[in-house]
Amino acid sequence: ASANDAFAAASMSFTSLTVETADGSFTANGTLTTTASGSTVTISSNLLLTNNTTDETYLTENLVLTVTDASTSASITLAGRFYHPEFGYVTLSTQTALVIVLGDQYPSSGKIVATGASNSTVSLTALANTTYQIDIDVTGNGTIESTTTGAWGA
């Protein structure tokens, strides 16, 4: 192997991996896998994370983050399930890849959707590298009940 070689894949499996931070103690169980092919990096996780201070548990199931680097931008997709102890499960999907132009801090286009109970949805749409829009369908009937726009990083 030379200094210019890059890894093609890395995988970690752990049981009772405990991390101590200034904010508390956390224990992780599960797997984390990273693969690289050409200009694409994929990170997959199936993790159970417990906050040992509050006893709250978070979970990722088949959560896959894919980043494809082009010469002038990067595109990002996200798919899988996430569990939050207070809010429950959401299924994440990418309708249109988020695109971050080289030199920008935030995406300028793309849309990611979180689907919860009764097909309720929250979608995040990048309108520009300075603004985003959040649309909420509380009832899951396809009708947006609430729309909010905001500035990235504000």
Short mmCIF file of N, CA and C in Angstrom, two decimals:
data_model
loop_
_atom_site.label_atom_id
_atom_site.label_comp_id
_atom_site.label_asym_id
_atom_site.label_seq_id
_atom_site.Cartn_x
_atom_site.Cartn_y
_atom_site.Cartn_z
N ALA A 1 0.84 -1.19 0.00
CA ALA A 1 0.00 0.00 0.00
C ALA A 1 0.88 1.24 0.00
N SER A 2 0.43 2.26 -0.71
CA SER A 2 1.18 3.51 -0.75
C SER A 2 0.45 4.58 0.04
N ALA A 3 1.09 5.72 0.21
CA ALA A 3 0.50 6.83 0.95
C ALA A 3 -0.73 7.38 0.24
N ASN A 4 -0.86 7.12 -1.06
CA ASN A 4 -2.00 7.63 -1.82
C ASN A 4 -3.20 6.68 -1.84
N ASP A 5 -3.03 5.48 -1.31
CA ASP A 5 -4.13 4.51 -1.28
C ASP A 5 -5.21 4.98 -0.32
N ALA A 6 -6.47 4.72 -0.67
CA ALA A 6 -7.60 5.04 0.19
C ALA A 6 -8.30 3.74 0.56
N PHE A 7 -8.98 3.74 1.68
CA PHE A 7 -9.68 2.54 2.08
C PHE A 7 -10.92 2.36 1.21
N ALA A 8 -11.32 1.10 1.01
CA ALA A 8 -12.52 0.80 0.24
C ALA A 8 -13.69 0.51 1.17
N ALA A 9 -13.39 0.01 2.38
CA ALA A 9 -14.47 -0.29 3.33
C ALA A 9 -13.90 -0.41 4.73
N ALA A 10 -14.73 -0.05 5.68
CA ALA A 10 -14.41 -0.22 7.09
C ALA A 10 -15.70 -0.57 7.82
N SER A 11 -15.62 -1.51 8.74
CA SER A 11 -16.82 -1.92 9.47
C SER A 11 -16.47 -2.09 10.94
N MET A 12 -17.37 -1.60 11.78
CA MET A 12 -17.20 -1.74 13.22
C MET A 12 -18.45 -2.36 13.81
N SER A 13 -18.26 -3.35 14.64
CA SER A 13 -19.35 -3.93 15.43
C SER A 13 -18.95 -3.80 16.87
N PHE A 14 -19.88 -3.37 17.70
CA PHE A 14 -19.52 -3.21 19.11
C PHE A 14 -20.70 -3.54 20.01
N THR A 15 -20.33 -4.00 21.20
CA THR A 15 -21.28 -4.31 22.25
C THR A 15 -20.84 -3.56 23.49
N SER A 16 -21.74 -2.77 24.03
CA SER A 16 -21.48 -2.01 25.26
C SER A 16 -20.26 -1.10 25.14
N LEU A 17 -20.15 -0.40 24.03
CA LEU A 17 -19.10 0.59 23.86
C LEU A 17 -19.55 1.85 24.61
N THR A 18 -18.84 2.20 25.66
CA THR A 18 -19.23 3.34 26.48
C THR A 18 -18.34 4.54 26.19
N VAL A 19 -18.98 5.68 26.00
CA VAL A 19 -18.28 6.94 25.74
C VAL A 19 -18.64 7.91 26.85
N GLU A 20 -17.62 8.48 27.46
CA GLU A 20 -17.81 9.47 28.52
C GLU A 20 -17.54 10.85 27.93
N THR A 21 -18.49 11.78 28.13
CA THR A 21 -18.31 13.16 27.69
C THR A 21 -18.60 14.08 28.86
N ALA A 22 -18.38 15.36 28.66
CA ALA A 22 -18.71 16.34 29.70
C ALA A 22 -20.21 16.37 29.96
N ASP A 23 -21.00 15.95 28.96
CA ASP A 23 -22.46 15.96 29.09
C ASP A 23 -23.03 14.67 29.66
N GLY A 24 -22.20 13.64 29.83
CA GLY A 24 -22.71 12.39 30.39
C GLY A 24 -22.04 11.18 29.79
N SER A 25 -22.67 10.05 30.05
CA SER A 25 -22.16 8.76 29.62
C SER A 25 -23.15 8.14 28.63
N PHE A 26 -22.62 7.58 27.54
CA PHE A 26 -23.44 6.97 26.51
C PHE A 26 -22.90 5.58 26.20
N THR A 27 -23.81 4.63 25.95
CA THR A 27 -23.40 3.28 25.58
C THR A 27 -24.00 2.95 24.22
N ALA A 28 -23.15 2.44 23.32
CA ALA A 28 -23.58 2.10 21.96
C ALA A 28 -23.44 0.60 21.74
N ASN A 29 -24.40 0.06 21.01
CA ASN A 29 -24.39 -1.33 20.55
C ASN A 29 -24.79 -1.32 19.09
N GLY A 30 -24.13 -2.12 18.27
CA GLY A 30 -24.54 -2.21 16.88
C GLY A 30 -23.40 -2.22 15.91
N THR A 31 -23.70 -1.77 14.67
CA THR A 31 -22.70 -1.78 13.61
C THR A 31 -22.69 -0.44 12.89
N LEU A 32 -21.52 -0.11 12.40
CA LEU A 32 -21.31 1.09 11.60
C LEU A 32 -20.37 0.68 10.47
N THR A 33 -20.80 0.90 9.23
CA THR A 33 -20.02 0.47 8.07
C THR A 33 -19.84 1.65 7.12
N THR A 34 -18.63 1.79 6.62
CA THR A 34 -18.32 2.82 5.64
C THR A 34 -17.72 2.15 4.42
N THR A 35 -18.23 2.52 3.24
CA THR A 35 -17.66 2.00 2.01
C THR A 35 -17.38 3.18 1.08
N ALA A 36 -16.35 3.03 0.27
CA ALA A 36 -16.00 4.06 -0.70
C ALA A 36 -15.81 3.40 -2.05
N SER A 37 -16.37 4.04 -3.07
CA SER A 37 -16.22 3.56 -4.43
C SER A 37 -16.18 4.77 -5.35
N GLY A 38 -15.05 5.00 -5.94
CA GLY A 38 -14.91 6.19 -6.79
C GLY A 38 -15.10 7.44 -5.98
N SER A 39 -16.05 8.26 -6.37
CA SER A 39 -16.29 9.52 -5.66
C SER A 39 -17.45 9.42 -4.67
N THR A 40 -17.92 8.19 -4.39
CA THR A 40 -19.05 7.99 -3.50
C THR A 40 -18.64 7.31 -2.20
N VAL A 41 -19.08 7.89 -1.09
CA VAL A 41 -18.86 7.29 0.24
C VAL A 41 -20.23 7.01 0.83
N THR A 42 -20.41 5.79 1.36
CA THR A 42 -21.67 5.39 1.97
C THR A 42 -21.41 4.98 3.41
N ILE A 43 -22.22 5.51 4.32
CA ILE A 43 -22.12 5.16 5.74
C ILE A 43 -23.45 4.54 6.13
N SER A 44 -23.40 3.32 6.66
CA SER A 44 -24.60 2.59 7.08
C SER A 44 -24.53 2.33 8.58
N SER A 45 -25.68 2.48 9.25
CA SER A 45 -25.66 2.23 10.70
C SER A 45 -26.91 1.49 11.15
N ASN A 46 -26.68 0.60 12.07
CA ASN A 46 -27.71 -0.07 12.86
C ASN A 46 -27.22 0.04 14.29
N LEU A 47 -27.66 1.10 14.97
CA LEU A 47 -27.12 1.41 16.29
C LEU A 47 -28.21 1.58 17.32
N LEU A 48 -27.89 1.15 18.52
CA LEU A 48 -28.71 1.40 19.70
C LEU A 48 -27.84 2.22 20.63
N LEU A 49 -28.23 3.47 20.88
CA LEU A 49 -27.45 4.39 21.70
C LEU A 49 -28.26 4.72 22.94
N THR A 50 -27.68 4.48 24.12
CA THR A 50 -28.36 4.76 25.38
C THR A 50 -27.63 5.86 26.13
N ASN A 51 -28.39 6.86 26.54
CA ASN A 51 -27.86 7.90 27.41
C ASN A 51 -27.92 7.33 28.82
N ASN A 52 -26.77 7.02 29.38
CA ASN A 52 -26.74 6.37 30.68
C ASN A 52 -27.18 7.28 31.82
N THR A 53 -27.18 8.59 31.58
CA THR A 53 -27.61 9.54 32.60
C THR A 53 -29.13 9.62 32.67
N THR A 54 -29.78 9.68 31.49
CA THR A 54 -31.24 9.82 31.45
C THR A 54 -31.95 8.50 31.17
N ASP A 55 -31.21 7.47 30.79
CA ASP A 55 -31.72 6.16 30.40
C ASP A 55 -32.58 6.22 29.13
N GLU A 56 -32.40 7.28 28.33
CA GLU A 56 -33.10 7.38 27.06
C GLU A 56 -32.34 6.59 26.00
N THR A 57 -33.09 5.94 25.11
CA THR A 57 -32.49 5.12 24.07
C THR A 57 -32.87 5.65 22.69
N TYR A 58 -31.88 5.72 21.81
CA TYR A 58 -32.04 6.15 20.43
C TYR A 58 -31.64 4.97 19.54
N LEU A 59 -32.22 4.89 18.35
CA LEU A 59 -31.98 3.75 17.50
C LEU A 59 -31.91 4.19 16.04
N THR A 60 -30.95 3.63 15.30
CA THR A 60 -30.96 3.75 13.85
C THR A 60 -31.13 2.34 13.28
N GLU A 61 -31.97 2.22 12.27
CA GLU A 61 -32.19 0.94 11.59
C GLU A 61 -31.96 1.13 10.11
N ASN A 62 -30.97 0.44 9.59
CA ASN A 62 -30.66 0.52 8.16
C ASN A 62 -30.58 1.98 7.70
N LEU A 63 -29.98 2.81 8.51
CA LEU A 63 -29.81 4.21 8.17
C LEU A 63 -28.60 4.33 7.26
N VAL A 64 -28.81 4.87 6.06
CA VAL A 64 -27.75 4.95 5.05
C VAL A 64 -27.60 6.39 4.58
N LEU A 65 -26.40 6.91 4.75
CA LEU A 65 -26.03 8.24 4.28
C LEU A 65 -25.05 8.05 3.13
N THR A 66 -25.36 8.65 1.97
CA THR A 66 -24.49 8.53 0.80
C THR A 66 -24.08 9.92 0.35
N VAL A 67 -22.77 10.11 0.18
CA VAL A 67 -22.23 11.38 -0.29
C VAL A 67 -21.45 11.11 -1.58
N THR A 68 -21.84 11.81 -2.64
CA THR A 68 -21.13 11.69 -3.91
C THR A 68 -20.48 13.03 -4.22
N ASP A 69 -19.17 13.00 -4.38
CA ASP A 69 -18.40 14.21 -4.59
C ASP A 69 -18.15 14.39 -6.08
N ALA A 70 -18.61 15.52 -6.61
CA ALA A 70 -18.30 15.89 -7.99
C ALA A 70 -17.28 17.02 -7.93
N SER A 71 -16.81 17.46 -9.05
CA SER A 71 -15.75 18.47 -9.05
C SER A 71 -16.23 19.82 -8.51
N THR A 72 -17.51 20.14 -8.67
CA THR A 72 -18.00 21.45 -8.23
C THR A 72 -19.05 21.38 -7.13
N SER A 73 -19.46 20.17 -6.75
CA SER A 73 -20.50 20.03 -5.73
C SER A 73 -20.47 18.62 -5.15
N ALA A 74 -21.26 18.44 -4.09
CA ALA A 74 -21.46 17.12 -3.50
C ALA A 74 -22.96 16.90 -3.37
N SER A 75 -23.40 15.67 -3.61
CA SER A 75 -24.82 15.35 -3.41
C SER A 75 -24.93 14.36 -2.25
N ILE A 76 -25.99 14.53 -1.47
CA ILE A 76 -26.19 13.76 -0.25
C ILE A 76 -27.58 13.15 -0.26
N THR A 77 -27.66 11.85 0.03
CA THR A 77 -28.95 11.19 0.21
C THR A 77 -28.96 10.52 1.58
N LEU A 78 -30.17 10.33 2.09
CA LEU A 78 -30.36 9.73 3.41
C LEU A 78 -31.59 8.84 3.34
N ALA A 79 -31.48 7.64 3.91
CA ALA A 79 -32.61 6.71 3.94
C ALA A 79 -32.48 5.82 5.17
N GLY A 80 -33.61 5.38 5.70
CA GLY A 80 -33.60 4.47 6.84
C GLY A 80 -34.56 4.92 7.92
N ARG A 81 -34.45 4.27 9.08
CA ARG A 81 -35.34 4.59 10.21
C ARG A 81 -34.54 5.12 11.38
N PHE A 82 -35.18 6.02 12.12
CA PHE A 82 -34.58 6.59 13.32
C PHE A 82 -35.64 6.58 14.41
N TYR A 83 -35.23 6.22 15.63
CA TYR A 83 -36.14 6.23 16.78
C TYR A 83 -35.65 7.23 17.81
N HIS A 84 -36.54 8.09 18.25
CA HIS A 84 -36.28 9.07 19.31
C HIS A 84 -37.19 8.72 20.49
N PRO A 85 -36.66 8.68 21.71
CA PRO A 85 -37.47 8.21 22.84
C PRO A 85 -38.71 9.06 23.13
N GLU A 86 -38.69 10.32 22.77
CA GLU A 86 -39.84 11.18 23.03
C GLU A 86 -40.82 11.22 21.86
N PHE A 87 -40.30 11.14 20.63
CA PHE A 87 -41.13 11.35 19.45
C PHE A 87 -41.42 10.08 18.65
N GLY A 88 -40.74 8.99 18.93
CA GLY A 88 -41.00 7.72 18.24
C GLY A 88 -40.19 7.56 16.97
N TYR A 89 -40.71 6.69 16.08
CA TYR A 89 -40.02 6.34 14.84
C TYR A 89 -40.34 7.31 13.71
N VAL A 90 -39.35 7.56 12.87
CA VAL A 90 -39.57 8.20 11.57
C VAL A 90 -38.78 7.42 10.54
N THR A 91 -39.32 7.37 9.34
CA THR A 91 -38.61 6.78 8.21
C THR A 91 -38.12 7.93 7.35
N LEU A 92 -36.83 7.96 7.09
CA LEU A 92 -36.21 9.03 6.33
C LEU A 92 -36.02 8.60 4.89
N SER A 93 -36.30 9.51 3.96
CA SER A 93 -36.09 9.22 2.54
C SER A 93 -35.68 10.50 1.83
N THR A 94 -34.99 10.33 0.74
CA THR A 94 -34.55 11.47 -0.06
C THR A 94 -35.37 11.50 -1.33
N GLN A 95 -36.14 12.57 -1.51
CA GLN A 95 -36.88 12.71 -2.76
C GLN A 95 -35.98 13.25 -3.85
N THR A 96 -35.13 14.20 -3.49
CA THR A 96 -34.14 14.76 -4.41
C THR A 96 -32.87 14.97 -3.60
N ALA A 97 -31.75 14.51 -4.09
CA ALA A 97 -30.49 14.62 -3.35
C ALA A 97 -30.22 16.07 -2.96
N LEU A 98 -29.74 16.26 -1.73
CA LEU A 98 -29.28 17.58 -1.33
C LEU A 98 -27.97 17.86 -2.04
N VAL A 99 -27.84 19.05 -2.62
CA VAL A 99 -26.64 19.41 -3.35
C VAL A 99 -25.97 20.59 -2.64
N ILE A 100 -24.70 20.41 -2.31
CA ILE A 100 -23.91 21.47 -1.71
C ILE A 100 -22.83 21.84 -2.72
N VAL A 101 -22.87 23.08 -3.18
CA VAL A 101 -21.90 23.57 -4.15
C VAL A 101 -20.57 23.82 -3.43
N LEU A 102 -19.48 23.49 -4.10
CA LEU A 102 -18.15 23.68 -3.55
C LEU A 102 -17.99 25.11 -3.02
N GLY A 103 -17.58 25.23 -1.77
CA GLY A 103 -17.40 26.53 -1.13
C GLY A 103 -18.58 26.97 -0.30
N ASP A 104 -19.76 26.37 -0.52
CA ASP A 104 -20.94 26.70 0.28
C ASP A 104 -20.96 25.86 1.56
N GLN A 105 -21.61 26.39 2.57
CA GLN A 105 -21.75 25.67 3.83
C GLN A 105 -23.03 24.85 3.89
N TYR A 106 -24.05 25.28 3.14
CA TYR A 106 -25.37 24.64 3.21
C TYR A 106 -25.83 24.22 1.82
N PRO A 107 -26.79 23.28 1.74
CA PRO A 107 -27.29 22.83 0.44
C PRO A 107 -28.05 23.93 -0.28
N SER A 108 -27.99 23.92 -1.60
CA SER A 108 -28.73 24.90 -2.41
C SER A 108 -29.95 24.28 -3.06
N SER A 109 -30.05 22.95 -3.05
CA SER A 109 -31.23 22.28 -3.60
C SER A 109 -31.34 20.90 -2.96
N GLY A 110 -32.52 20.29 -3.13
CA GLY A 110 -32.76 18.94 -2.63
C GLY A 110 -33.88 18.89 -1.62
N LYS A 111 -34.37 17.66 -1.37
CA LYS A 111 -35.50 17.48 -0.45
C LYS A 111 -35.40 16.14 0.26
N ILE A 112 -35.52 16.19 1.59
CA ILE A 112 -35.54 15.00 2.43
C ILE A 112 -36.85 14.97 3.20
N VAL A 113 -37.45 13.78 3.32
CA VAL A 113 -38.75 13.64 3.97
C VAL A 113 -38.63 12.66 5.14
N ALA A 114 -39.27 13.03 6.26
CA ALA A 114 -39.40 12.14 7.42
C ALA A 114 -40.87 11.76 7.52
N THR A 115 -41.15 10.45 7.51
CA THR A 115 -42.53 9.96 7.59
C THR A 115 -42.72 9.28 8.94
N GLY A 116 -43.78 9.70 9.65
CA GLY A 116 -44.05 9.16 10.97
C GLY A 116 -45.36 8.39 11.01
N ALA A 117 -45.96 8.37 12.19
CA ALA A 117 -47.21 7.65 12.41
C ALA A 117 -48.30 8.17 11.48
N SER A 118 -49.17 7.27 11.06
CA SER A 118 -50.32 7.59 10.20
C SER A 118 -49.91 8.32 8.92
N ASN A 119 -48.70 8.04 8.43
CA ASN A 119 -48.17 8.66 7.20
C ASN A 119 -48.00 10.17 7.29
N SER A 120 -47.95 10.70 8.51
CA SER A 120 -47.66 12.12 8.65
C SER A 120 -46.24 12.35 8.15
N THR A 121 -45.98 13.55 7.59
CA THR A 121 -44.66 13.82 7.03
C THR A 121 -44.18 15.22 7.42
N VAL A 122 -42.87 15.32 7.47
CA VAL A 122 -42.18 16.60 7.57
C VAL A 122 -41.13 16.56 6.48
N SER A 123 -41.13 17.57 5.61
CA SER A 123 -40.12 17.60 4.56
C SER A 123 -39.27 18.84 4.70
N LEU A 124 -38.00 18.66 4.39
CA LEU A 124 -37.03 19.75 4.38
C LEU A 124 -36.58 19.94 2.94
N THR A 125 -36.81 21.13 2.39
CA THR A 125 -36.41 21.44 1.03
C THR A 125 -35.40 22.58 1.06
N ALA A 126 -34.24 22.37 0.45
CA ALA A 126 -33.27 23.44 0.32
C ALA A 126 -33.72 24.32 -0.84
N LEU A 127 -34.01 25.59 -0.54
CA LEU A 127 -34.45 26.53 -1.58
C LEU A 127 -33.26 27.22 -2.23
N ALA A 128 -32.23 27.46 -1.43
CA ALA A 128 -30.99 28.10 -1.88
C ALA A 128 -29.95 27.81 -0.81
N ASN A 129 -28.71 28.21 -1.05
CA ASN A 129 -27.67 27.94 -0.05
C ASN A 129 -27.82 28.84 1.18
N THR A 130 -28.85 29.68 1.18
CA THR A 130 -29.12 30.55 2.33
C THR A 130 -30.46 30.26 2.99
N THR A 131 -31.38 29.57 2.29
CA THR A 131 -32.73 29.37 2.83
C THR A 131 -33.23 27.93 2.61
N TYR A 132 -34.18 27.56 3.47
CA TYR A 132 -34.82 26.25 3.39
C TYR A 132 -36.31 26.41 3.67
N GLN A 133 -37.07 25.36 3.38
CA GLN A 133 -38.51 25.34 3.66
C GLN A 133 -38.84 24.03 4.35
N ILE A 134 -39.71 24.10 5.34
CA ILE A 134 -40.22 22.91 6.03
C ILE A 134 -41.72 22.84 5.80
N ASP A 135 -42.19 21.71 5.28
CA ASP A 135 -43.62 21.46 5.05
C ASP A 135 -44.06 20.32 5.95
N ILE A 136 -45.22 20.49 6.60
CA ILE A 136 -45.72 19.49 7.54
C ILE A 136 -47.11 19.05 7.13
N ASP A 137 -47.27 17.74 6.98
CA ASP A 137 -48.57 17.11 6.75
C ASP A 137 -48.88 16.29 8.00
N VAL A 138 -49.60 16.86 8.92
CA VAL A 138 -49.87 16.23 10.21
C VAL A 138 -50.78 15.01 10.07
N THR A 139 -51.75 15.09 9.17
CA THR A 139 -52.76 14.04 9.07
C THR A 139 -52.37 12.90 8.13
N GLY A 140 -51.33 13.09 7.32
CA GLY A 140 -50.90 12.05 6.41
C GLY A 140 -51.79 11.91 5.19
N ASN A 141 -52.58 12.94 4.88
CA ASN A 141 -53.49 12.86 3.74
C ASN A 141 -52.94 13.51 2.48
N GLY A 142 -51.67 13.97 2.53
CA GLY A 142 -51.06 14.59 1.36
C GLY A 142 -51.26 16.08 1.29
N THR A 143 -52.01 16.65 2.22
CA THR A 143 -52.24 18.09 2.26
C THR A 143 -51.31 18.72 3.29
N ILE A 144 -50.55 19.72 2.87
CA ILE A 144 -49.62 20.40 3.77
C ILE A 144 -50.41 21.35 4.68
N GLU A 145 -50.33 21.12 5.98
CA GLU A 145 -51.04 21.99 6.93
C GLU A 145 -50.21 23.16 7.40
N SER A 146 -48.87 23.03 7.29
CA SER A 146 -48.00 24.09 7.79
C SER A 146 -46.76 24.17 6.92
N THR A 147 -46.37 25.40 6.57
CA THR A 147 -45.15 25.65 5.82
C THR A 147 -44.37 26.77 6.51
N THR A 148 -43.07 26.54 6.67
CA THR A 148 -42.20 27.53 7.29
C THR A 148 -40.94 27.64 6.47
N THR A 149 -40.44 28.86 6.28
CA THR A 149 -39.15 29.04 5.64
C THR A 149 -38.20 29.64 6.65
N GLY A 150 -36.92 29.38 6.46
CA GLY A 150 -35.93 29.90 7.37
C GLY A 150 -34.58 30.04 6.70
N ALA A 151 -33.65 30.61 7.45
CA ALA A 151 -32.29 30.79 6.96
C ALA A 151 -31.40 29.71 7.55
N TRP A 152 -30.58 29.07 6.70
CA TRP A 152 -29.62 28.07 7.19
C TRP A 152 -28.72 28.73 8.24
N GLY A 153 -28.47 28.04 9.30
CA GLY A 153 -27.52 28.49 10.31
C GLY A 153 -28.03 29.58 11.22
N ALA A 154 -29.28 30.01 11.04
CA ALA A 154 -29.83 31.09 11.88
C ALA A 154 -30.33 30.56 13.21
#
